[in-house]
Coordinates of N, CA and C in Angstrom, one line a residue:
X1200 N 15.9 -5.8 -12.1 CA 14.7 -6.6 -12.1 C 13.6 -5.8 -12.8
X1201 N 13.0 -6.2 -13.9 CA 11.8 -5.6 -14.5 C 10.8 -6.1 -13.6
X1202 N 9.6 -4.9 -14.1 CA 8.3 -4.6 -13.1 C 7.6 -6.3 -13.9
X1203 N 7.6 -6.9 -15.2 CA 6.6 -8.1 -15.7 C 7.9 -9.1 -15.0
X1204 N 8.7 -9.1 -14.3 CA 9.2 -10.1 -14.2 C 8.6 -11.1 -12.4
X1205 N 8.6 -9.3 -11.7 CA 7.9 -9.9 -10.2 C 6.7 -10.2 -9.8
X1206 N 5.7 -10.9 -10.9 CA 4.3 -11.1 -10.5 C 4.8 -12.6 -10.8
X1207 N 4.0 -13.2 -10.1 CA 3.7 -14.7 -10.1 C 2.5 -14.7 -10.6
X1208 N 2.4 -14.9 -12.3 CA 1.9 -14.4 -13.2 C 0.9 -16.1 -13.6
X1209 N 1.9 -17.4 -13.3 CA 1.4 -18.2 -13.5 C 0.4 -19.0 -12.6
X1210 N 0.1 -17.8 -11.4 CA -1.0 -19.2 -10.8 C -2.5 -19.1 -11.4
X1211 N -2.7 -19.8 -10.7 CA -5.0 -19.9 -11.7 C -4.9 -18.9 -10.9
X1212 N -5.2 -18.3 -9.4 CA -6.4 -17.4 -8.7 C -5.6 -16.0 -9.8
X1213 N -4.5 -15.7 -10.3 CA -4.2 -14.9 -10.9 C -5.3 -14.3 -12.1
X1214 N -5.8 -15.4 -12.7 CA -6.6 -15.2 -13.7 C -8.1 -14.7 -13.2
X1215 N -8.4 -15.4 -11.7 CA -9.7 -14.9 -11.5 C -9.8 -13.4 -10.9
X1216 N -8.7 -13.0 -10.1 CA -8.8 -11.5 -10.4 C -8.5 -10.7 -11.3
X1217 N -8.0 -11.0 -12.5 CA -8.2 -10.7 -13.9 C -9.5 -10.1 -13.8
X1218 N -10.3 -11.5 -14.1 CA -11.5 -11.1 -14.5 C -12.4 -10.9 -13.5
X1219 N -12.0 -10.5 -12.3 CA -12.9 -10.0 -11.4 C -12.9 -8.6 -11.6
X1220 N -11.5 -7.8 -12.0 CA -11.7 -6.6 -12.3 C -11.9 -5.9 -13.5
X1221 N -12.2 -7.1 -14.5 CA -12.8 -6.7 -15.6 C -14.7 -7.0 -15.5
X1222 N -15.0 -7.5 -14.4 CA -16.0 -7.6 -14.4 C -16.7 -6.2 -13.1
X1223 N -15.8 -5.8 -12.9 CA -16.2 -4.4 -11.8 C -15.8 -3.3 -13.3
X1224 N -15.1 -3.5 -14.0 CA -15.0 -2.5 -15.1 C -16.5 -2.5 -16.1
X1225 N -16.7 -3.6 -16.3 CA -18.4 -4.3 -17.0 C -19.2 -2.8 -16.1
X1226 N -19.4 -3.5 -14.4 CA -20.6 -3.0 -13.8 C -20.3 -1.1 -13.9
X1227 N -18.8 -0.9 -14.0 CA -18.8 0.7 -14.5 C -19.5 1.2 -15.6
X1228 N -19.0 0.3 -16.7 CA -19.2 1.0 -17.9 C -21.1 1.0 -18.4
X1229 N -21.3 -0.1 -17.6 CA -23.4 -0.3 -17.9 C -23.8 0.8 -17.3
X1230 N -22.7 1.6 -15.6 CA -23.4 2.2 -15.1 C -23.5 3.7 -15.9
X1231 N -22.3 3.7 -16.1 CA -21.8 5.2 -17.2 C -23.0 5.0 -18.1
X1232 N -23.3 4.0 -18.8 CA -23.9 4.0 -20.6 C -25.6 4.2 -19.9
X1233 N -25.7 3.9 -18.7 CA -27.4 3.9 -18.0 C -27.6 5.3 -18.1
X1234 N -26.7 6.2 -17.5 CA -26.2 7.3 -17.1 C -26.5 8.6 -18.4
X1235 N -25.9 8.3 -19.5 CA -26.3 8.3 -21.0 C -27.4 8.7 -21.5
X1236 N -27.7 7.1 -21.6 CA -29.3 6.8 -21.7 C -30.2 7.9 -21.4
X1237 N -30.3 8.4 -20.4 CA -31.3 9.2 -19.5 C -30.8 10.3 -19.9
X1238 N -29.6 11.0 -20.9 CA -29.6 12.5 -21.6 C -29.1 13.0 -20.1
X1239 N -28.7 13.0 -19.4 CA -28.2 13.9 -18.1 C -27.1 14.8 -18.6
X1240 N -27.2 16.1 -17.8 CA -26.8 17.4 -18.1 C -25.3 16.8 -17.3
X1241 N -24.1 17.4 -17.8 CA -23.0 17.2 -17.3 C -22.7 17.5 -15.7
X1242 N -23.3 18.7 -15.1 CA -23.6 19.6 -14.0 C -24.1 19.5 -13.1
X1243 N -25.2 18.0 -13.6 CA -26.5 18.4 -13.0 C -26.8 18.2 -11.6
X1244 N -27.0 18.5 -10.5 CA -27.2 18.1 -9.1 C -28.5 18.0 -8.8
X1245 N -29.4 17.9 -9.8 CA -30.8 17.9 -9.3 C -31.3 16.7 -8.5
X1246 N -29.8 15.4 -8.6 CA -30.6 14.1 -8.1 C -31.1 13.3 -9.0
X1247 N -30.6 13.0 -10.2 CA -31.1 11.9 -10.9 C -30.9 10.2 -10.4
X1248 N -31.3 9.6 -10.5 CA -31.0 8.3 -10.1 C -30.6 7.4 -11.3
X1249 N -29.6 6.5 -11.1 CA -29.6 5.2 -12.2 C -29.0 4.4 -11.3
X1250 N -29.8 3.3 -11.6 CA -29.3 2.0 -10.2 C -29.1 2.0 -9.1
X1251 N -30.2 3.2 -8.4 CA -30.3 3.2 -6.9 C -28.9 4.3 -6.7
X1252 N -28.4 4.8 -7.6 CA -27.6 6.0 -7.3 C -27.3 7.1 -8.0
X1253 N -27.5 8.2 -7.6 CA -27.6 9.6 -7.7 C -26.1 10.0 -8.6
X1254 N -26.3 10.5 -9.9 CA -25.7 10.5 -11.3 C -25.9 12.0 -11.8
X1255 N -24.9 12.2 -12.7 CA -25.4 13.1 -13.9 C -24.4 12.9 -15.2
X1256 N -24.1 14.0 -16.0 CA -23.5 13.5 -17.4 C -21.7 13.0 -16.9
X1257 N -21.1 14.2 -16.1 CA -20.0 13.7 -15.9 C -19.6 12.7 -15.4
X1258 N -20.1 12.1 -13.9 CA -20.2 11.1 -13.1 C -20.4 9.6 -14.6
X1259 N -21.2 9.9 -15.2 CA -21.2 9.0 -16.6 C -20.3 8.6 -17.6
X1260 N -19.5 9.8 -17.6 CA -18.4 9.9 -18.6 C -17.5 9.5 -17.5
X1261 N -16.6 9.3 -16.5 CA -16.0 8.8 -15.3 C -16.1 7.6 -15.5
X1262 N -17.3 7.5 -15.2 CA -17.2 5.6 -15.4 C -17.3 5.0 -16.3
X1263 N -17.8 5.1 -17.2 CA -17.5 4.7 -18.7 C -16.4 4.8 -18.9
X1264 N -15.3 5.6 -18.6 CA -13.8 5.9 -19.2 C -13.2 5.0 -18.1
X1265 N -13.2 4.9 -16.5 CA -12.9 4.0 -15.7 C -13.1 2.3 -16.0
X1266 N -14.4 2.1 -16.2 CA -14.8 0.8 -16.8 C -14.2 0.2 -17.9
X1267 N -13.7 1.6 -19.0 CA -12.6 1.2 -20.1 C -11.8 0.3 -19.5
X1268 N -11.2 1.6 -18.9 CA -9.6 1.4 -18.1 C -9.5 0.0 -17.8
X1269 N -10.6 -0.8 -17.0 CA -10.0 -1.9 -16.0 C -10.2 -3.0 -16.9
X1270 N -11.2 -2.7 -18.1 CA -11.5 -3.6 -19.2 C -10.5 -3.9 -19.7
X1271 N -9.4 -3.2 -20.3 CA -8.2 -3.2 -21.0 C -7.3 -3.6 -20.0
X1272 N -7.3 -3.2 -18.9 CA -5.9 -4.0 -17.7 C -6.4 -5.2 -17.8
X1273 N -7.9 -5.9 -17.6 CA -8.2 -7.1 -17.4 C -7.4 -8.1 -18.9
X1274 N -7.4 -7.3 -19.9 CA -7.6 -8.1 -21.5 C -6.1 -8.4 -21.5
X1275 N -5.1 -6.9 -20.9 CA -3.6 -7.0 -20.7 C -3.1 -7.9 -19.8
X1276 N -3.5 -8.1 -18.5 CA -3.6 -9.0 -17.7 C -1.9 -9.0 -16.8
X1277 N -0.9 -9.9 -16.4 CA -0.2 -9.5 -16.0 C 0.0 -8.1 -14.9
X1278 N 1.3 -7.6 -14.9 CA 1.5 -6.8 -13.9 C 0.7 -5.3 -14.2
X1279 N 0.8 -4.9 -15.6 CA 0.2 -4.0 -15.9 C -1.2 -3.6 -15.1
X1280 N -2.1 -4.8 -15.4 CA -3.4 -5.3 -14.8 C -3.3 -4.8 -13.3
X1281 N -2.4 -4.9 -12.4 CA -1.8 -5.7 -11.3 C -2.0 -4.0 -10.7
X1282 N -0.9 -3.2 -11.4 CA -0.8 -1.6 -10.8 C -1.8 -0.8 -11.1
X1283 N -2.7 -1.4 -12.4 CA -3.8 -0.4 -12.5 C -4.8 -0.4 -11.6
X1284 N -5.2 -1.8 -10.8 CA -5.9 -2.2 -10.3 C -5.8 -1.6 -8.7
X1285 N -4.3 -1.6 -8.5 CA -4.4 -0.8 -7.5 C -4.4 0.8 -6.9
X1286 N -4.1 1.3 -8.5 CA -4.0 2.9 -8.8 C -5.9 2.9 -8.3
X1287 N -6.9 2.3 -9.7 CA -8.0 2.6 -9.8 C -8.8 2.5 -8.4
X1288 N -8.2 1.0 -7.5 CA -9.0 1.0 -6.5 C -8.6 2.1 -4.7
X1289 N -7.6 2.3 -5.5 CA -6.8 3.7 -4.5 C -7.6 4.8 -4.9
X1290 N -8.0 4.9 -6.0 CA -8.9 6.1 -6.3 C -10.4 6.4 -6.1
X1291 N -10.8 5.1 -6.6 CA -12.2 5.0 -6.0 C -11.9 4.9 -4.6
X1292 N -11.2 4.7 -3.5 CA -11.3 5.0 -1.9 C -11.2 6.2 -1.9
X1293 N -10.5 7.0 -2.5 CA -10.2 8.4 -2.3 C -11.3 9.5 -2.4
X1294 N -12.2 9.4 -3.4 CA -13.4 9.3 -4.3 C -14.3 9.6 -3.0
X1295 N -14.2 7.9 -2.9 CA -15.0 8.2 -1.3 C -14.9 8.7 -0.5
X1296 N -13.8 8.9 0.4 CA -13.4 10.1 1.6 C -13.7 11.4 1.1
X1297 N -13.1 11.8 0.0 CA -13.4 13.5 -0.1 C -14.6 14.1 -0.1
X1298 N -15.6 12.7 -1.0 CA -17.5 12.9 -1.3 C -18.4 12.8 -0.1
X1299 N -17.5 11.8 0.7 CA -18.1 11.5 2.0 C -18.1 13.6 2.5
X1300 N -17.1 14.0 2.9 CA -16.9 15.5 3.2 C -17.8 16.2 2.6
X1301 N -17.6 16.5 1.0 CA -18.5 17.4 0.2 C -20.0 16.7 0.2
X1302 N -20.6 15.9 0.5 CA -22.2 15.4 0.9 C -23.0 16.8 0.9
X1303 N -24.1 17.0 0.1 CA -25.1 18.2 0.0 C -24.2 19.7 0.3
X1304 N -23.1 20.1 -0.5 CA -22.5 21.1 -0.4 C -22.4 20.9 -2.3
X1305 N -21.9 22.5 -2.6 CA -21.7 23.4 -3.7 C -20.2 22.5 -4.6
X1306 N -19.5 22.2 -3.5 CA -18.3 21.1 -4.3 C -18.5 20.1 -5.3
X1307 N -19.8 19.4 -4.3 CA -20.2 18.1 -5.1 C -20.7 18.3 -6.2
X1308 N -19.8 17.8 -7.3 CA -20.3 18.5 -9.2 C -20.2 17.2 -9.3
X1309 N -20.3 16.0 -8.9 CA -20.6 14.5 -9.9 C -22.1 14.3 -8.9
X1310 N -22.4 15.0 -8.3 CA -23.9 15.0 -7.8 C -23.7 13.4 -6.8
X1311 N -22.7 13.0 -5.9 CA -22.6 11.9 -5.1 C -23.5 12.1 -4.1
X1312 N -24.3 10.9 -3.7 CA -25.2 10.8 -2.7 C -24.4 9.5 -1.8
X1313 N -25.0 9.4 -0.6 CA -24.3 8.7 0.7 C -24.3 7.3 -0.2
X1314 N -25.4 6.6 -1.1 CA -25.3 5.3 -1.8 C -24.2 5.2 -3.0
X1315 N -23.6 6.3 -3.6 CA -22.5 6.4 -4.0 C -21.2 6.4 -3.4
X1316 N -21.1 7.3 -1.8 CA -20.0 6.9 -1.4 C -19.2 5.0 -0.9
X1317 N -21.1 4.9 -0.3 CA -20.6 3.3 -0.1 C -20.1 2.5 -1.1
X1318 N -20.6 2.8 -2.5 CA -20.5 1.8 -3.7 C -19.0 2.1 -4.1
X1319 N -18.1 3.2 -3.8 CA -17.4 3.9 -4.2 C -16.3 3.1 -3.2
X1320 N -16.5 2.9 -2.2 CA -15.9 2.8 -0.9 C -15.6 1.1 -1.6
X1321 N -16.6 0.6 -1.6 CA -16.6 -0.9 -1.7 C -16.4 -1.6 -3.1
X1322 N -16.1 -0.8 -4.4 CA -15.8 -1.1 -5.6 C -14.1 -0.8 -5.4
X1323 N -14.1 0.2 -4.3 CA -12.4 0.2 -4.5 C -11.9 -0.5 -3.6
X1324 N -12.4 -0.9 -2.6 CA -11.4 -2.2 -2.4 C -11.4 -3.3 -2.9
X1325 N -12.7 -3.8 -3.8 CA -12.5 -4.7 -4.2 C -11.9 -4.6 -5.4
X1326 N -11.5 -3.4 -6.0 CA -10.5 -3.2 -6.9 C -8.9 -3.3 -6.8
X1327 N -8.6 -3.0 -5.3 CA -7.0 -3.0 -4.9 C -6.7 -4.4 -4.6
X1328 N -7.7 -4.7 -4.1 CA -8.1 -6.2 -3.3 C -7.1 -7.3 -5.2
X1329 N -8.1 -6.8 -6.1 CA -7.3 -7.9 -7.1 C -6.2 -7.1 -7.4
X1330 N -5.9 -5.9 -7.8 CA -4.9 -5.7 -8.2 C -3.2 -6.4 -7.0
X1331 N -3.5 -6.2 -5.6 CA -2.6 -6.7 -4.8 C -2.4 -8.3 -4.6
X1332 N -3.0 -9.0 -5.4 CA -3.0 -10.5 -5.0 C -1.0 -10.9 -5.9
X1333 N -0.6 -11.5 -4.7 CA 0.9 -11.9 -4.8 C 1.5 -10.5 -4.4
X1334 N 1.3 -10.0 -4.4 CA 2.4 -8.4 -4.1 C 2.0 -8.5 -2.7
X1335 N 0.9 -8.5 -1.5 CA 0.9 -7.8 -0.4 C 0.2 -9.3 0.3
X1336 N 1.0 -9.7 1.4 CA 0.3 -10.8 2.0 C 1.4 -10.8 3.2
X1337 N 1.0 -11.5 4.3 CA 2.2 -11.9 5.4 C 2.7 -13.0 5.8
X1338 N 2.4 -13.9 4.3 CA 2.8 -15.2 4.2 C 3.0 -15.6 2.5
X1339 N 3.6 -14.8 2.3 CA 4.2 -15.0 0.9 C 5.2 -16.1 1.0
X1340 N 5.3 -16.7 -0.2 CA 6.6 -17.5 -0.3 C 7.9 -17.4 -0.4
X1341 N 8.8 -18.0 0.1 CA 10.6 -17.2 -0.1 C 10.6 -17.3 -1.8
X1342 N 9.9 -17.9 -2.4 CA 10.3 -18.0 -3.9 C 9.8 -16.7 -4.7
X1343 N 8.7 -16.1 -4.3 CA 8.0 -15.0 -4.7 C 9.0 -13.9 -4.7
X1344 N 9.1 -13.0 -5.7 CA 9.9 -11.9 -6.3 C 9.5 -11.0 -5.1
X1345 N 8.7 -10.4 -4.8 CA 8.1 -9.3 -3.6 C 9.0 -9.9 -1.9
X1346 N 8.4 -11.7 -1.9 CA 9.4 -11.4 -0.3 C 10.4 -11.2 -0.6
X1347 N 11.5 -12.0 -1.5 CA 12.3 -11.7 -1.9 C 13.1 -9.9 -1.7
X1348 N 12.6 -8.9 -2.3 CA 13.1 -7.9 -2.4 C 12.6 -7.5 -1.0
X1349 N 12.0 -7.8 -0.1 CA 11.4 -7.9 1.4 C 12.6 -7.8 2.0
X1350 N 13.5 -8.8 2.1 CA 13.8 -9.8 3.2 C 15.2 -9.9 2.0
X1351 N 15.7 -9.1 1.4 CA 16.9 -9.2 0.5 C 18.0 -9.9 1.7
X1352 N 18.7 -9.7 2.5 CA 19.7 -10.4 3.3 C 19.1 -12.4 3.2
X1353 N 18.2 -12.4 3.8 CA 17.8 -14.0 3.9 C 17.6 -14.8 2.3
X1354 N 17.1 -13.7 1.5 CA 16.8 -14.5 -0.1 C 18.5 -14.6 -0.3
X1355 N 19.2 -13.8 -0.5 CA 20.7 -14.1 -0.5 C 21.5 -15.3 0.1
X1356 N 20.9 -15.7 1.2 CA 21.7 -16.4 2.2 C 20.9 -17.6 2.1
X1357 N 19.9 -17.7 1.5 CA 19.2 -18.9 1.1 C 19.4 -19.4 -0.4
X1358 N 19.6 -18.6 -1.7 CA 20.2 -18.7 -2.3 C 21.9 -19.3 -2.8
X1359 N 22.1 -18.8 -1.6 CA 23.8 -19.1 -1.4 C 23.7 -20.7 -1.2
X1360 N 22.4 -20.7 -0.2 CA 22.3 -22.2 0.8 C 22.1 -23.5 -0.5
X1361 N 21.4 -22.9 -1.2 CA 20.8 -23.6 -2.7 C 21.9 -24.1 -3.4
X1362 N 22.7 -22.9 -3.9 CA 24.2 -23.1 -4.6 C 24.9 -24.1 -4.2
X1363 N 25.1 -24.1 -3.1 CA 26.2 -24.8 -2.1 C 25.7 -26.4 -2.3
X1364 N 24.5 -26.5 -2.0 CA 23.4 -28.0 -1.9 C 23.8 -28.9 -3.1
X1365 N 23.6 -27.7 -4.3 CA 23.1 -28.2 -5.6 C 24.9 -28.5 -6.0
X1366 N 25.9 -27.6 -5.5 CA 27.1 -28.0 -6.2 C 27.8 -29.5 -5.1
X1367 N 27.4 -29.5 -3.8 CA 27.6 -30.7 -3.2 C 27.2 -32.1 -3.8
X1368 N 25.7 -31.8 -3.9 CA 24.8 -33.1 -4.5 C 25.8 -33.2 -6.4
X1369 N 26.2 -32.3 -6.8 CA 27.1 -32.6 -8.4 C 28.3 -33.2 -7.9
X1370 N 29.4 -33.0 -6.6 CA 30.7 -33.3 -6.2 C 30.2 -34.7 -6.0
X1371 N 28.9 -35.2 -5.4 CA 28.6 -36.4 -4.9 C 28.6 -37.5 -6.0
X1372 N 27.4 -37.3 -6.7 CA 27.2 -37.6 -8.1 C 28.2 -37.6 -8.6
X1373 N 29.1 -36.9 -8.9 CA 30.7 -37.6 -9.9 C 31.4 -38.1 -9.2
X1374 N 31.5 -38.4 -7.8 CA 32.4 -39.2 -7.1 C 31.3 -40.2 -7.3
X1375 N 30.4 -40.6 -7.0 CA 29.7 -41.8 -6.9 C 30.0 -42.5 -8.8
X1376 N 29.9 -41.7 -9.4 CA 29.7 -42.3 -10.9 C 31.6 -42.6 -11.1
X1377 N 32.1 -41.9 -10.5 CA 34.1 -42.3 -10.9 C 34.0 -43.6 -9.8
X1378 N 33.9 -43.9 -8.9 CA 33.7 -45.2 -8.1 C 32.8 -45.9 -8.7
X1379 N 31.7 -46.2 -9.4 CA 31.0 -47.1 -10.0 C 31.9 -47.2 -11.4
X1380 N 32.6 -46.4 -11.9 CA 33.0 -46.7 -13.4 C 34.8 -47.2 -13.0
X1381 N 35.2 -47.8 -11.7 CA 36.4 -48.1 -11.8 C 36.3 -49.4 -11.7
X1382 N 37.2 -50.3 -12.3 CA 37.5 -51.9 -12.3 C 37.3 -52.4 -11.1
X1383 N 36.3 -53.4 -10.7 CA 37.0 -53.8 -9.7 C 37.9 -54.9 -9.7
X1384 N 38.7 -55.9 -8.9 CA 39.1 -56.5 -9.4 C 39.3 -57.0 -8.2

């Protein structure tokens, strides 16, 4: 089984987390190019602000190259889309916990302040959040490729159940059509 084959690629909400995570890639890359804008020193921890959160050149270049990233998964779309989304939003949570730790210490070199961990915290789930739509739920459908590889004994035995149906309902069908096409007399 190929990885583009197990996304249930054709529903609509598929498309709107598309572009839900191209539109969290948008709010990166404005924040990176704000970031820019203001000439900030790669290093810098002195506390700069852009959009209510505390920045400098590298923290800039992060998101701008992040913002790429989700822009291009969103344009690719499919499964591709699907694992980046949940790589990137696994990262930005990660982001969070370790910055949450280094808070006004010598470590913190992207200059993170407590309004970046929240934003960090809360862009990554809402990042895994689209990347996992059809992959992770506890009411998936038996037709869906994911329960399926779930619950492999029952997709088999349901499959089987299908076979059996669909070749009964054909035994029927040509016995009904050889009795309808005989003389009567």
């Amino acid at each position: 089984m190929r990885l583009r084959d197990e996304m249930p690629v054709d529903h609509r909400l598929a498309t709107v987390y598309r572009y839900g995570a191209g539109l969290c890639g948008v709010i990166l890359l404005v924040f990176g190019c704000l970031g820019f804008a203001d000439e900030l020193r790669p290093f810098d921890t002195a506390g700069t602000d852009v959009a209510g959160m505390s920045t400098n050149g590298l923290l800039s270049l992060i998101s701008v190259l992040f913002g790429v990233l989700l822009i291009a998964g969103a344009v690719i779309g499919g499964n591709i889309a699907s694992a980046l989304n949940m790589t990137v939003g696994a990262l930005f949570l990660l982001s969070g916990f370790v910055h949450l730790f280094i808070l006004d210490r010598p470590e913190n070199i992207l200059d993170f302040g407590l309004t970046n961990v929240l934003f960090s915290f809360a862009m990554g789930l809402l990042i895994a959040t689209f990347g996992m739509y059809g992959r992770v739920s506890g009411g998936l459908p038996h037709d869906n490729p994911y329960w399926r590889r779930r619950h492999a004994r029952e997709a088999a035995q349901e499959s089987l159940a299908a076979r059996r149906r669909q070749r009964a309902q054909g035994i029927r069908a040509g016995t009904q059509e050889a009795t309808s096409a005989r003389p009567r007399g």
